[in-house]
Amino acid sequence: MNKKTIKDVQWQKEQALVRVDFNVPLSKGKITDDARIRAALPTIEYLLDHGASVVLMSHLGRPKDEPDPQFSLEVVADHLATLVDVPVMFC
């Protein structure tokens, strides 16, 4: 099987859309365990180091019926910004 990995792509000036598992535990709006965020760092840093523009997608929790602010990933984006050396924008 000839599966490609991120190391088989020339990332300079390319965009990478990465699905990450940032469904982290929260208590009172604070992350209680950032292991899932830290587990994604090698991939994120590899892409950034090789010139990629990185877009991350994830989910948080399971809101019922409609969007619920308590499940916003903004707290995760803020935390990620403390772990990487590039600005993190939340959409």
CSV table of C-alpha atoms in Angstrom, one decimal:
chain,number,residue,atom,x,y,z
A,1,MET,CA,0.0,0.0,0.0
A,2,ASN,CA,1.3,3.4,-0.9
A,3,LYS,CA,-0.1,5.7,1.7
A,4,LYS,CA,1.2,9.2,1.8
A,5,THR,CA,1.9,11.0,5.0
A,6,ILE,CA,2.3,14.7,5.6
A,7,LYS,CA,6.0,14.2,5.1
A,8,ASP,CA,5.4,13.3,1.4
A,9,VAL,CA,3.9,16.7,0.6
A,10,GLN,CA,5.8,19.9,-0.2
A,11,TRP,CA,4.0,22.3,2.1
A,12,GLN,CA,5.7,25.6,1.2
A,13,LYS,CA,2.9,28.1,0.5
A,14,GLU,CA,0.2,25.4,0.7
A,15,GLN,CA,-2.8,25.2,3.0
A,16,ALA,CA,-3.4,22.2,5.3
A,17,LEU,CA,-6.9,21.5,6.6
A,18,VAL,CA,-6.4,19.3,9.7
A,19,ARG,CA,-9.1,17.6,11.7
A,20,VAL,CA,-7.9,17.5,15.3
A,21,ASP,CA,-9.5,16.0,18.4
A,22,PHE,CA,-9.8,19.0,20.7
A,23,ASN,CA,-12.8,17.7,22.5
A,24,VAL,CA,-11.1,18.4,25.9
A,25,PRO,CA,-12.6,18.2,29.4
A,26,LEU,CA,-13.7,21.5,30.8
A,27,SER,CA,-14.7,22.7,34.3
A,28,LYS,CA,-16.2,26.1,34.8
A,29,GLY,CA,-15.0,27.2,31.3
A,30,LYS,CA,-11.4,26.1,32.0
A,31,ILE,CA,-9.5,23.2,30.3
A,32,THR,CA,-8.8,20.5,32.9
A,33,ASP,CA,-6.6,18.3,30.7
A,34,ASP,CA,-4.9,19.5,27.6
A,35,ALA,CA,-3.4,16.1,26.5
A,36,ARG,CA,-5.4,16.1,23.3
A,37,ILE,CA,-4.2,19.5,22.3
A,38,ARG,CA,-0.6,18.6,23.1
A,39,ALA,CA,-0.9,15.4,21.1
A,40,ALA,CA,-1.6,17.4,18.0
A,41,LEU,CA,1.3,19.7,18.4
A,42,PRO,CA,3.9,17.6,16.5
A,43,THR,CA,1.7,17.6,13.4
A,44,ILE,CA,0.8,21.3,13.7
A,45,GLU,CA,4.5,22.3,14.2
A,46,TYR,CA,5.7,20.1,11.4
A,47,LEU,CA,3.3,21.8,9.0
A,48,LEU,CA,4.2,25.3,10.2
A,49,ASP,CA,7.9,24.5,10.0
A,50,HIS,CA,7.5,23.4,6.4
A,51,GLY,CA,5.7,26.6,5.3
A,52,ALA,CA,2.1,25.5,5.4
A,53,SER,CA,-0.9,27.7,6.4
A,54,VAL,CA,-2.8,25.5,8.9
A,55,VAL,CA,-6.5,25.4,9.4
A,56,LEU,CA,-7.7,23.3,12.3
A,57,MET,CA,-11.2,21.9,12.8
A,58,SER,CA,-12.6,20.1,15.8
A,59,HIS,CA,-15.7,20.0,18.0
A,60,LEU,CA,-16.3,20.3,21.7
A,61,GLY,CA,-19.1,18.5,23.5
A,62,ARG,CA,-22.5,17.6,22.2
A,63,PRO,CA,-24.9,20.5,22.2
A,64,LYS,CA,-28.6,19.7,21.9
A,65,ASP,CA,-30.7,21.1,19.1
A,66,GLU,CA,-28.9,24.5,18.7
A,67,PRO,CA,-25.4,26.1,19.3
A,68,ASP,CA,-24.5,26.4,23.0
A,69,PRO,CA,-21.8,28.9,24.1
A,70,GLN,CA,-20.5,26.5,26.7
A,71,PHE,CA,-19.2,24.3,23.9
A,72,SER,CA,-17.3,27.0,22.1
A,73,LEU,CA,-13.8,26.1,21.0
A,74,GLU,CA,-12.6,29.6,21.8
A,75,VAL,CA,-11.1,28.5,25.1
A,76,VAL,CA,-9.2,25.8,23.2
A,77,ALA,CA,-7.9,28.3,20.6
A,78,ASP,CA,-6.7,30.6,23.4
A,79,HIS,CA,-4.9,27.7,25.1
A,80,LEU,CA,-3.3,26.6,21.8
A,81,ALA,CA,-2.0,30.1,21.3
A,82,THR,CA,0.1,29.7,24.5
A,83,LEU,CA,1.6,26.5,23.1
A,84,VAL,CA,2.7,27.6,19.5
A,85,ASP,CA,4.8,30.4,18.3
A,86,VAL,CA,2.3,31.8,15.8
A,87,PRO,CA,-0.9,33.7,16.2
A,88,VAL,CA,-4.0,31.6,16.5
A,89,MET,CA,-7.2,33.0,15.1
A,90,PHE,CA,-10.6,31.6,16.2
A,91,CYS,CA,-13.5,31.6,13.8
